[in-house]
Each structure stands twice: as structure tokens, then as C-alpha cells.
Short mmCIF file of N, CA, C and O in Angstrom, two decimals:
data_model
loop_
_atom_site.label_atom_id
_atom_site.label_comp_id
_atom_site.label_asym_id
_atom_site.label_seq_id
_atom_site.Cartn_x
_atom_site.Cartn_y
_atom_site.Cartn_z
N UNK A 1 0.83 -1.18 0.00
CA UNK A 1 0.00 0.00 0.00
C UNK A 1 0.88 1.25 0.00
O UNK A 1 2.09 1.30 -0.20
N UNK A 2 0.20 2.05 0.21
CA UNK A 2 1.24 3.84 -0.40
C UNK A 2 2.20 4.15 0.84
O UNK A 2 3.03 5.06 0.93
N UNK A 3 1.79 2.90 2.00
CA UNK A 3 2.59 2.80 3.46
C UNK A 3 3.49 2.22 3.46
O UNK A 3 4.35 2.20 4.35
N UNK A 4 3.49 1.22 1.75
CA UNK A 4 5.06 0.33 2.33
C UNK A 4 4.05 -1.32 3.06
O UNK A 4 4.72 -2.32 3.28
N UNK A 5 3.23 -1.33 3.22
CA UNK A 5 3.02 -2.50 3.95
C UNK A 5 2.25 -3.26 3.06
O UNK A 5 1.29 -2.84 2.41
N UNK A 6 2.68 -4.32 3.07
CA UNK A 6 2.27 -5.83 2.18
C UNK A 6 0.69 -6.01 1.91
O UNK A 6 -0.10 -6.09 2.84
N UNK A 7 0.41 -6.05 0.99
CA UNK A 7 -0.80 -6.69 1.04
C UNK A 7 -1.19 -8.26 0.18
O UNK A 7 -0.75 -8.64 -0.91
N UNK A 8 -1.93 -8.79 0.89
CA UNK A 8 -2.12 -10.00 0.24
C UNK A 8 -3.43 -10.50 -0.94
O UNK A 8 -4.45 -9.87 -1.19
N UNK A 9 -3.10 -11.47 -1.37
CA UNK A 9 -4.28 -11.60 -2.08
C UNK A 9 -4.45 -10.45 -3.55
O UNK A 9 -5.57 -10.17 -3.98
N UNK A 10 -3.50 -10.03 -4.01
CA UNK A 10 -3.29 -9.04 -5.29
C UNK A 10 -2.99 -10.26 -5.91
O UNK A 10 -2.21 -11.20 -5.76
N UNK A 11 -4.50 -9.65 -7.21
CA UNK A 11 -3.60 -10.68 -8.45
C UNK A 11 -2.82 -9.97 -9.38
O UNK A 11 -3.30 -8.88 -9.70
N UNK A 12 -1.86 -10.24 -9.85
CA UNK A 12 -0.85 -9.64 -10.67
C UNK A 12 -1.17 -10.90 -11.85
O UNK A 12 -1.47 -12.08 -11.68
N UNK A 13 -0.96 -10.06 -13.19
CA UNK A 13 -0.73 -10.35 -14.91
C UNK A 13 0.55 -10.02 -15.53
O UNK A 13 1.00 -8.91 -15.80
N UNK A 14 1.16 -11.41 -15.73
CA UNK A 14 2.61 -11.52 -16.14
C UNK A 14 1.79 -11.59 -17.77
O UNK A 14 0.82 -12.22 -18.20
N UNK A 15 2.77 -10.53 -18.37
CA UNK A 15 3.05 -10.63 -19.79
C UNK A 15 4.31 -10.70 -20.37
O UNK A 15 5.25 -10.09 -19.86
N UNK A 16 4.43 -11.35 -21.32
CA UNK A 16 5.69 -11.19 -22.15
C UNK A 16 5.97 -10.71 -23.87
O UNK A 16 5.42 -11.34 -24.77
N UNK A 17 6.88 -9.55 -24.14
CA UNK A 17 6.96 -9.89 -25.38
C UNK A 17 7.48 -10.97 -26.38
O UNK A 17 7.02 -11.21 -27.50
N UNK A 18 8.31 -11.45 -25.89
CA UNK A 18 8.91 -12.77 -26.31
C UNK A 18 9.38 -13.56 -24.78
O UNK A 18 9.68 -13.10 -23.68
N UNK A 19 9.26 -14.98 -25.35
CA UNK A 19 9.71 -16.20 -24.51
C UNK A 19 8.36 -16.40 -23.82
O UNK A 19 7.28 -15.86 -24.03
N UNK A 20 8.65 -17.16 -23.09
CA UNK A 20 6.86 -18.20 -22.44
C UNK A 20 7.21 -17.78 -20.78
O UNK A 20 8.26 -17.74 -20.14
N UNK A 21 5.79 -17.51 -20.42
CA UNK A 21 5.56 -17.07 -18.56
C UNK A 21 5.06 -18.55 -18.27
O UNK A 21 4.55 -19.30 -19.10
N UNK A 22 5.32 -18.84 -16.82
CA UNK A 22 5.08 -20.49 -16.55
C UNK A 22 3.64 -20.41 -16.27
O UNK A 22 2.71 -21.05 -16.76
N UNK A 23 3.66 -19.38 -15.26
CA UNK A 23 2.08 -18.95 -14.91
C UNK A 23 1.94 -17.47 -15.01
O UNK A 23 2.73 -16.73 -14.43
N UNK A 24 0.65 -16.90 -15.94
CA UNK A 24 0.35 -15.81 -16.23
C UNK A 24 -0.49 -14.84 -15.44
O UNK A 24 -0.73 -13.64 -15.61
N UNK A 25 -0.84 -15.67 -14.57
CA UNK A 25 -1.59 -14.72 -13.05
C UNK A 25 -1.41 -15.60 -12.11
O UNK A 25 -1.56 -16.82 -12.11
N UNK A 26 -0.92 -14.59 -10.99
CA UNK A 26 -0.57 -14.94 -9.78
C UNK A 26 -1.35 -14.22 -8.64
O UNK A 26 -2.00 -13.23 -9.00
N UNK A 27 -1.41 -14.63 -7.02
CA UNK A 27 -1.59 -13.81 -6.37
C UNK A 27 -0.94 -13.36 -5.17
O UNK A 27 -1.21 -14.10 -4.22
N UNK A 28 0.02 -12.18 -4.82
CA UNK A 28 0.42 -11.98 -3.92
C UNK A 28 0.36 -12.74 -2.38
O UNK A 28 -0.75 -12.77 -1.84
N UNK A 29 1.64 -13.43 -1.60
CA UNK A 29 1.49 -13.91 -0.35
C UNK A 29 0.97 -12.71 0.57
O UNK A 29 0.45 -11.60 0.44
N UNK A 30 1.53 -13.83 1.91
CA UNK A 30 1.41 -12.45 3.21
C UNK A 30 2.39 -11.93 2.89
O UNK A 30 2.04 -10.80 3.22
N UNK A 31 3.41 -11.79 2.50
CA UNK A 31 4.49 -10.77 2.23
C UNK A 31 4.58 -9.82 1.14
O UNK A 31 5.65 -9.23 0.95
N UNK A 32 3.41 -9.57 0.30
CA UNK A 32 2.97 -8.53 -0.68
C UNK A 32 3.77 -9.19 -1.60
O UNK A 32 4.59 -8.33 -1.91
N UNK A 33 4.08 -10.33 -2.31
CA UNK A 33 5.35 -10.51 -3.53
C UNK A 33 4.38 -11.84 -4.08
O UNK A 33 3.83 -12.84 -3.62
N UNK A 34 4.52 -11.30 -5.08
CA UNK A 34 4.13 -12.26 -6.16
C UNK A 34 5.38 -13.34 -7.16
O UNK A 34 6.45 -12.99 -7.66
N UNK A 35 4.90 -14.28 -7.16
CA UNK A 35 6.39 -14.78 -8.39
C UNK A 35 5.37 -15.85 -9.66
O UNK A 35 4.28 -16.41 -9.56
N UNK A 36 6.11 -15.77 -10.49
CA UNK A 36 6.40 -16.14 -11.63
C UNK A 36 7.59 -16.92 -12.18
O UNK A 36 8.59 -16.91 -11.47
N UNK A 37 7.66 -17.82 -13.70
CA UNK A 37 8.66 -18.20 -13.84
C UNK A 37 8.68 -17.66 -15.11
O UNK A 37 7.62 -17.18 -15.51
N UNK A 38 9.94 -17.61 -16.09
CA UNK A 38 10.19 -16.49 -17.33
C UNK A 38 11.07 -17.79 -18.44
O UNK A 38 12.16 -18.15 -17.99
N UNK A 39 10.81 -18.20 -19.30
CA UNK A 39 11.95 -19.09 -19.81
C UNK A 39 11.98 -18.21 -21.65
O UNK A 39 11.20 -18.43 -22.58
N UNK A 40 13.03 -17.36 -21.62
CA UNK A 40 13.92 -16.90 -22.99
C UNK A 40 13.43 -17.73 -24.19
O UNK A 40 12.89 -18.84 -24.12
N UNK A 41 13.76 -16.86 -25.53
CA UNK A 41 12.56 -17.64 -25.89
C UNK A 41 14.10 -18.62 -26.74
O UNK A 41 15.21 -18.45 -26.24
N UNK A 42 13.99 -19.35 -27.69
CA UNK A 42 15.43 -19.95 -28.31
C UNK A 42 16.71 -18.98 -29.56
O UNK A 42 17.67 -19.42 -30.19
N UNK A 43 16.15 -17.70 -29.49
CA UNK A 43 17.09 -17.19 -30.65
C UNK A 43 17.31 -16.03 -29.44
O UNK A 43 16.79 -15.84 -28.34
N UNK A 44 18.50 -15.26 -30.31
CA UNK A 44 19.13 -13.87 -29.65
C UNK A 44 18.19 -12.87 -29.57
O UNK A 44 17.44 -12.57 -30.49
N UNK A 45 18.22 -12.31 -28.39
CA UNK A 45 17.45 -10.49 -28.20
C UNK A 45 16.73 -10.56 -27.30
O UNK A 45 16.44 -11.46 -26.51
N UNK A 46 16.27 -8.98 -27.51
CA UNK A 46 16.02 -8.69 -25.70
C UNK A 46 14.43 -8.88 -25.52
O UNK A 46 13.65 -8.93 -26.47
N UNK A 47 14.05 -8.97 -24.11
CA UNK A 47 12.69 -9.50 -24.25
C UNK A 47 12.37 -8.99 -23.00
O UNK A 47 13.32 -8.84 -22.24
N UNK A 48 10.95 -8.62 -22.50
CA UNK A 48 10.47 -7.49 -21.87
C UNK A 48 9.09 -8.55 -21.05
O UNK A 48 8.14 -8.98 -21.71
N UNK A 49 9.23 -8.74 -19.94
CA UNK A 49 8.31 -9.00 -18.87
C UNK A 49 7.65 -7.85 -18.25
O UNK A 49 8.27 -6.87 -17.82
N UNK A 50 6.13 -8.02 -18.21
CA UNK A 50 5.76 -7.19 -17.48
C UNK A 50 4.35 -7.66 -16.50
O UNK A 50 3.26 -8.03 -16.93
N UNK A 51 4.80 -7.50 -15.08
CA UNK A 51 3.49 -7.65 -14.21
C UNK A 51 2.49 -6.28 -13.73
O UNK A 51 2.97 -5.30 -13.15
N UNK A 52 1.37 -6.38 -14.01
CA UNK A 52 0.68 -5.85 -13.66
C UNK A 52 -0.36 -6.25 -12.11
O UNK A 52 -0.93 -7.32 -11.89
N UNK A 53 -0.36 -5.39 -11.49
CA UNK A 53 -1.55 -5.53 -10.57
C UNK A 53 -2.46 -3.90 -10.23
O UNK A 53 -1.99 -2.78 -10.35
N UNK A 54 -3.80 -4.25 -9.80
CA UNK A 54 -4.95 -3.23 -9.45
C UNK A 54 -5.02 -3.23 -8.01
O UNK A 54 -5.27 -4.30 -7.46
N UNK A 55 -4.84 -2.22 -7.33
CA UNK A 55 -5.56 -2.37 -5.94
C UNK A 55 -6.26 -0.58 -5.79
O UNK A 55 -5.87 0.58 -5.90
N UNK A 56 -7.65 -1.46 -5.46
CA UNK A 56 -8.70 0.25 -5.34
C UNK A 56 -8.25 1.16 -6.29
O UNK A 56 -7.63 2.19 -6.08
N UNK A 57 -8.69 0.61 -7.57
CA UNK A 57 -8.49 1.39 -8.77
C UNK A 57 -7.45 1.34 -9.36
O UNK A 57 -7.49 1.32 -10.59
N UNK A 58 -6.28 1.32 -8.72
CA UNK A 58 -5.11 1.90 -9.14
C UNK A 58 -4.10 0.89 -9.73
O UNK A 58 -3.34 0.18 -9.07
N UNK A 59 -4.24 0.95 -11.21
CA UNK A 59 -3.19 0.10 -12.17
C UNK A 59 -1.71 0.06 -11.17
O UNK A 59 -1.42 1.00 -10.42
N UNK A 60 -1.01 -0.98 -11.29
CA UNK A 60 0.50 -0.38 -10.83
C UNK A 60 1.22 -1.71 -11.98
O UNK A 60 1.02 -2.90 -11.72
N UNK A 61 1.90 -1.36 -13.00
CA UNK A 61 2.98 -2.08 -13.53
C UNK A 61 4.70 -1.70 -13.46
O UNK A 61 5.30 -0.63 -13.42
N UNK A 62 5.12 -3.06 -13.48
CA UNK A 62 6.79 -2.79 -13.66
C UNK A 62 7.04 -3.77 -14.58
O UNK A 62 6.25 -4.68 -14.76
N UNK A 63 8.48 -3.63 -15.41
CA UNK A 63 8.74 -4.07 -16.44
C UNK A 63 10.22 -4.51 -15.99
O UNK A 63 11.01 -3.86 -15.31
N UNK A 64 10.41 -5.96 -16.63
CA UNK A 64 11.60 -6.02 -16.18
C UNK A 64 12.18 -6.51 -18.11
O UNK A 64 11.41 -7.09 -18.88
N UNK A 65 13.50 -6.11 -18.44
CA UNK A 65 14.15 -6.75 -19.32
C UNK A 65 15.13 -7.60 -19.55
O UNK A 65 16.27 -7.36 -19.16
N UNK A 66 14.84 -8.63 -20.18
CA UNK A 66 16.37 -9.22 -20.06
C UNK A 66 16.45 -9.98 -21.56
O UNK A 66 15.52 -10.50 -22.18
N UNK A 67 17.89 -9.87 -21.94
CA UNK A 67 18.78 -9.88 -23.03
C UNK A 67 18.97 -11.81 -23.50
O UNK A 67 19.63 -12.41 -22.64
N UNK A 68 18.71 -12.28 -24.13
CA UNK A 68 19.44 -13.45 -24.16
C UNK A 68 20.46 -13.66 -25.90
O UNK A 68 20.20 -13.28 -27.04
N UNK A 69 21.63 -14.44 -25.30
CA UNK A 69 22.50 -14.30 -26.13
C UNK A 69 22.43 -15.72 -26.55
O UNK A 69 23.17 -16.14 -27.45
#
């Protein structure tokens, strides 16, 4: 929350532009963290994960990138 303190039960939406998500919605523990697994897809370049979650309206995404050679 906007306090810093965990909340549970958020579902978050893993997307990818390239390579395969293991599971594409998740939902936050008691420790506010969600996980996912990410597997590259088989050729070179960079490829862009992104989770989304809503709480009381409010979209929140982060994007993570990573490169495979």
C-alpha cells in the first residue's frame, strides 16, 4: 500500500513480449510478492516482462528486461 506494507491476495498479470511465462496470473502472499517463472525464448534479443496488478483502482505495472545471447 502507499505505506510500504504488504498486502495479500493481489492478483498480478505476467506478460511477455517474447519467450513463455510459466504462470500468467498470480496472487500476492502475506508478504505482498508475487512470483512467476520467465523461460527466454530460443534465438538472440532482448525480451520485456511485465506484471501488472490493481488495488482500489489503481493500475501499478513494472517491467523487467532481459537480453538473451
Amino acid at each position: 500500500d502507499k505505506f510500504g506494507n504488504a498486502i495479500s491476495g493481489v492478483t498480478v498479470v505476467w506478460t511477455a513480449t517474447r519467450g513463455t511465462i510459466g504462470t500468467p496470473s498470480t496472487h500476492t502472499g502475506s508478504n505482498g510478492q508475487a512470483f512467476t517463472t520467465f523461460s527466454l525464448p530460443g534465438v538472440p534479443g532482448q525480451s520485456s516482462v511485465t506484471a501488472t496488478a490493481t488495488i482500489n483502482s489503481t493500475v501499478m505495472t513494472v517491467i523487467f528486461t532481459e537480453t538473451g545471447t
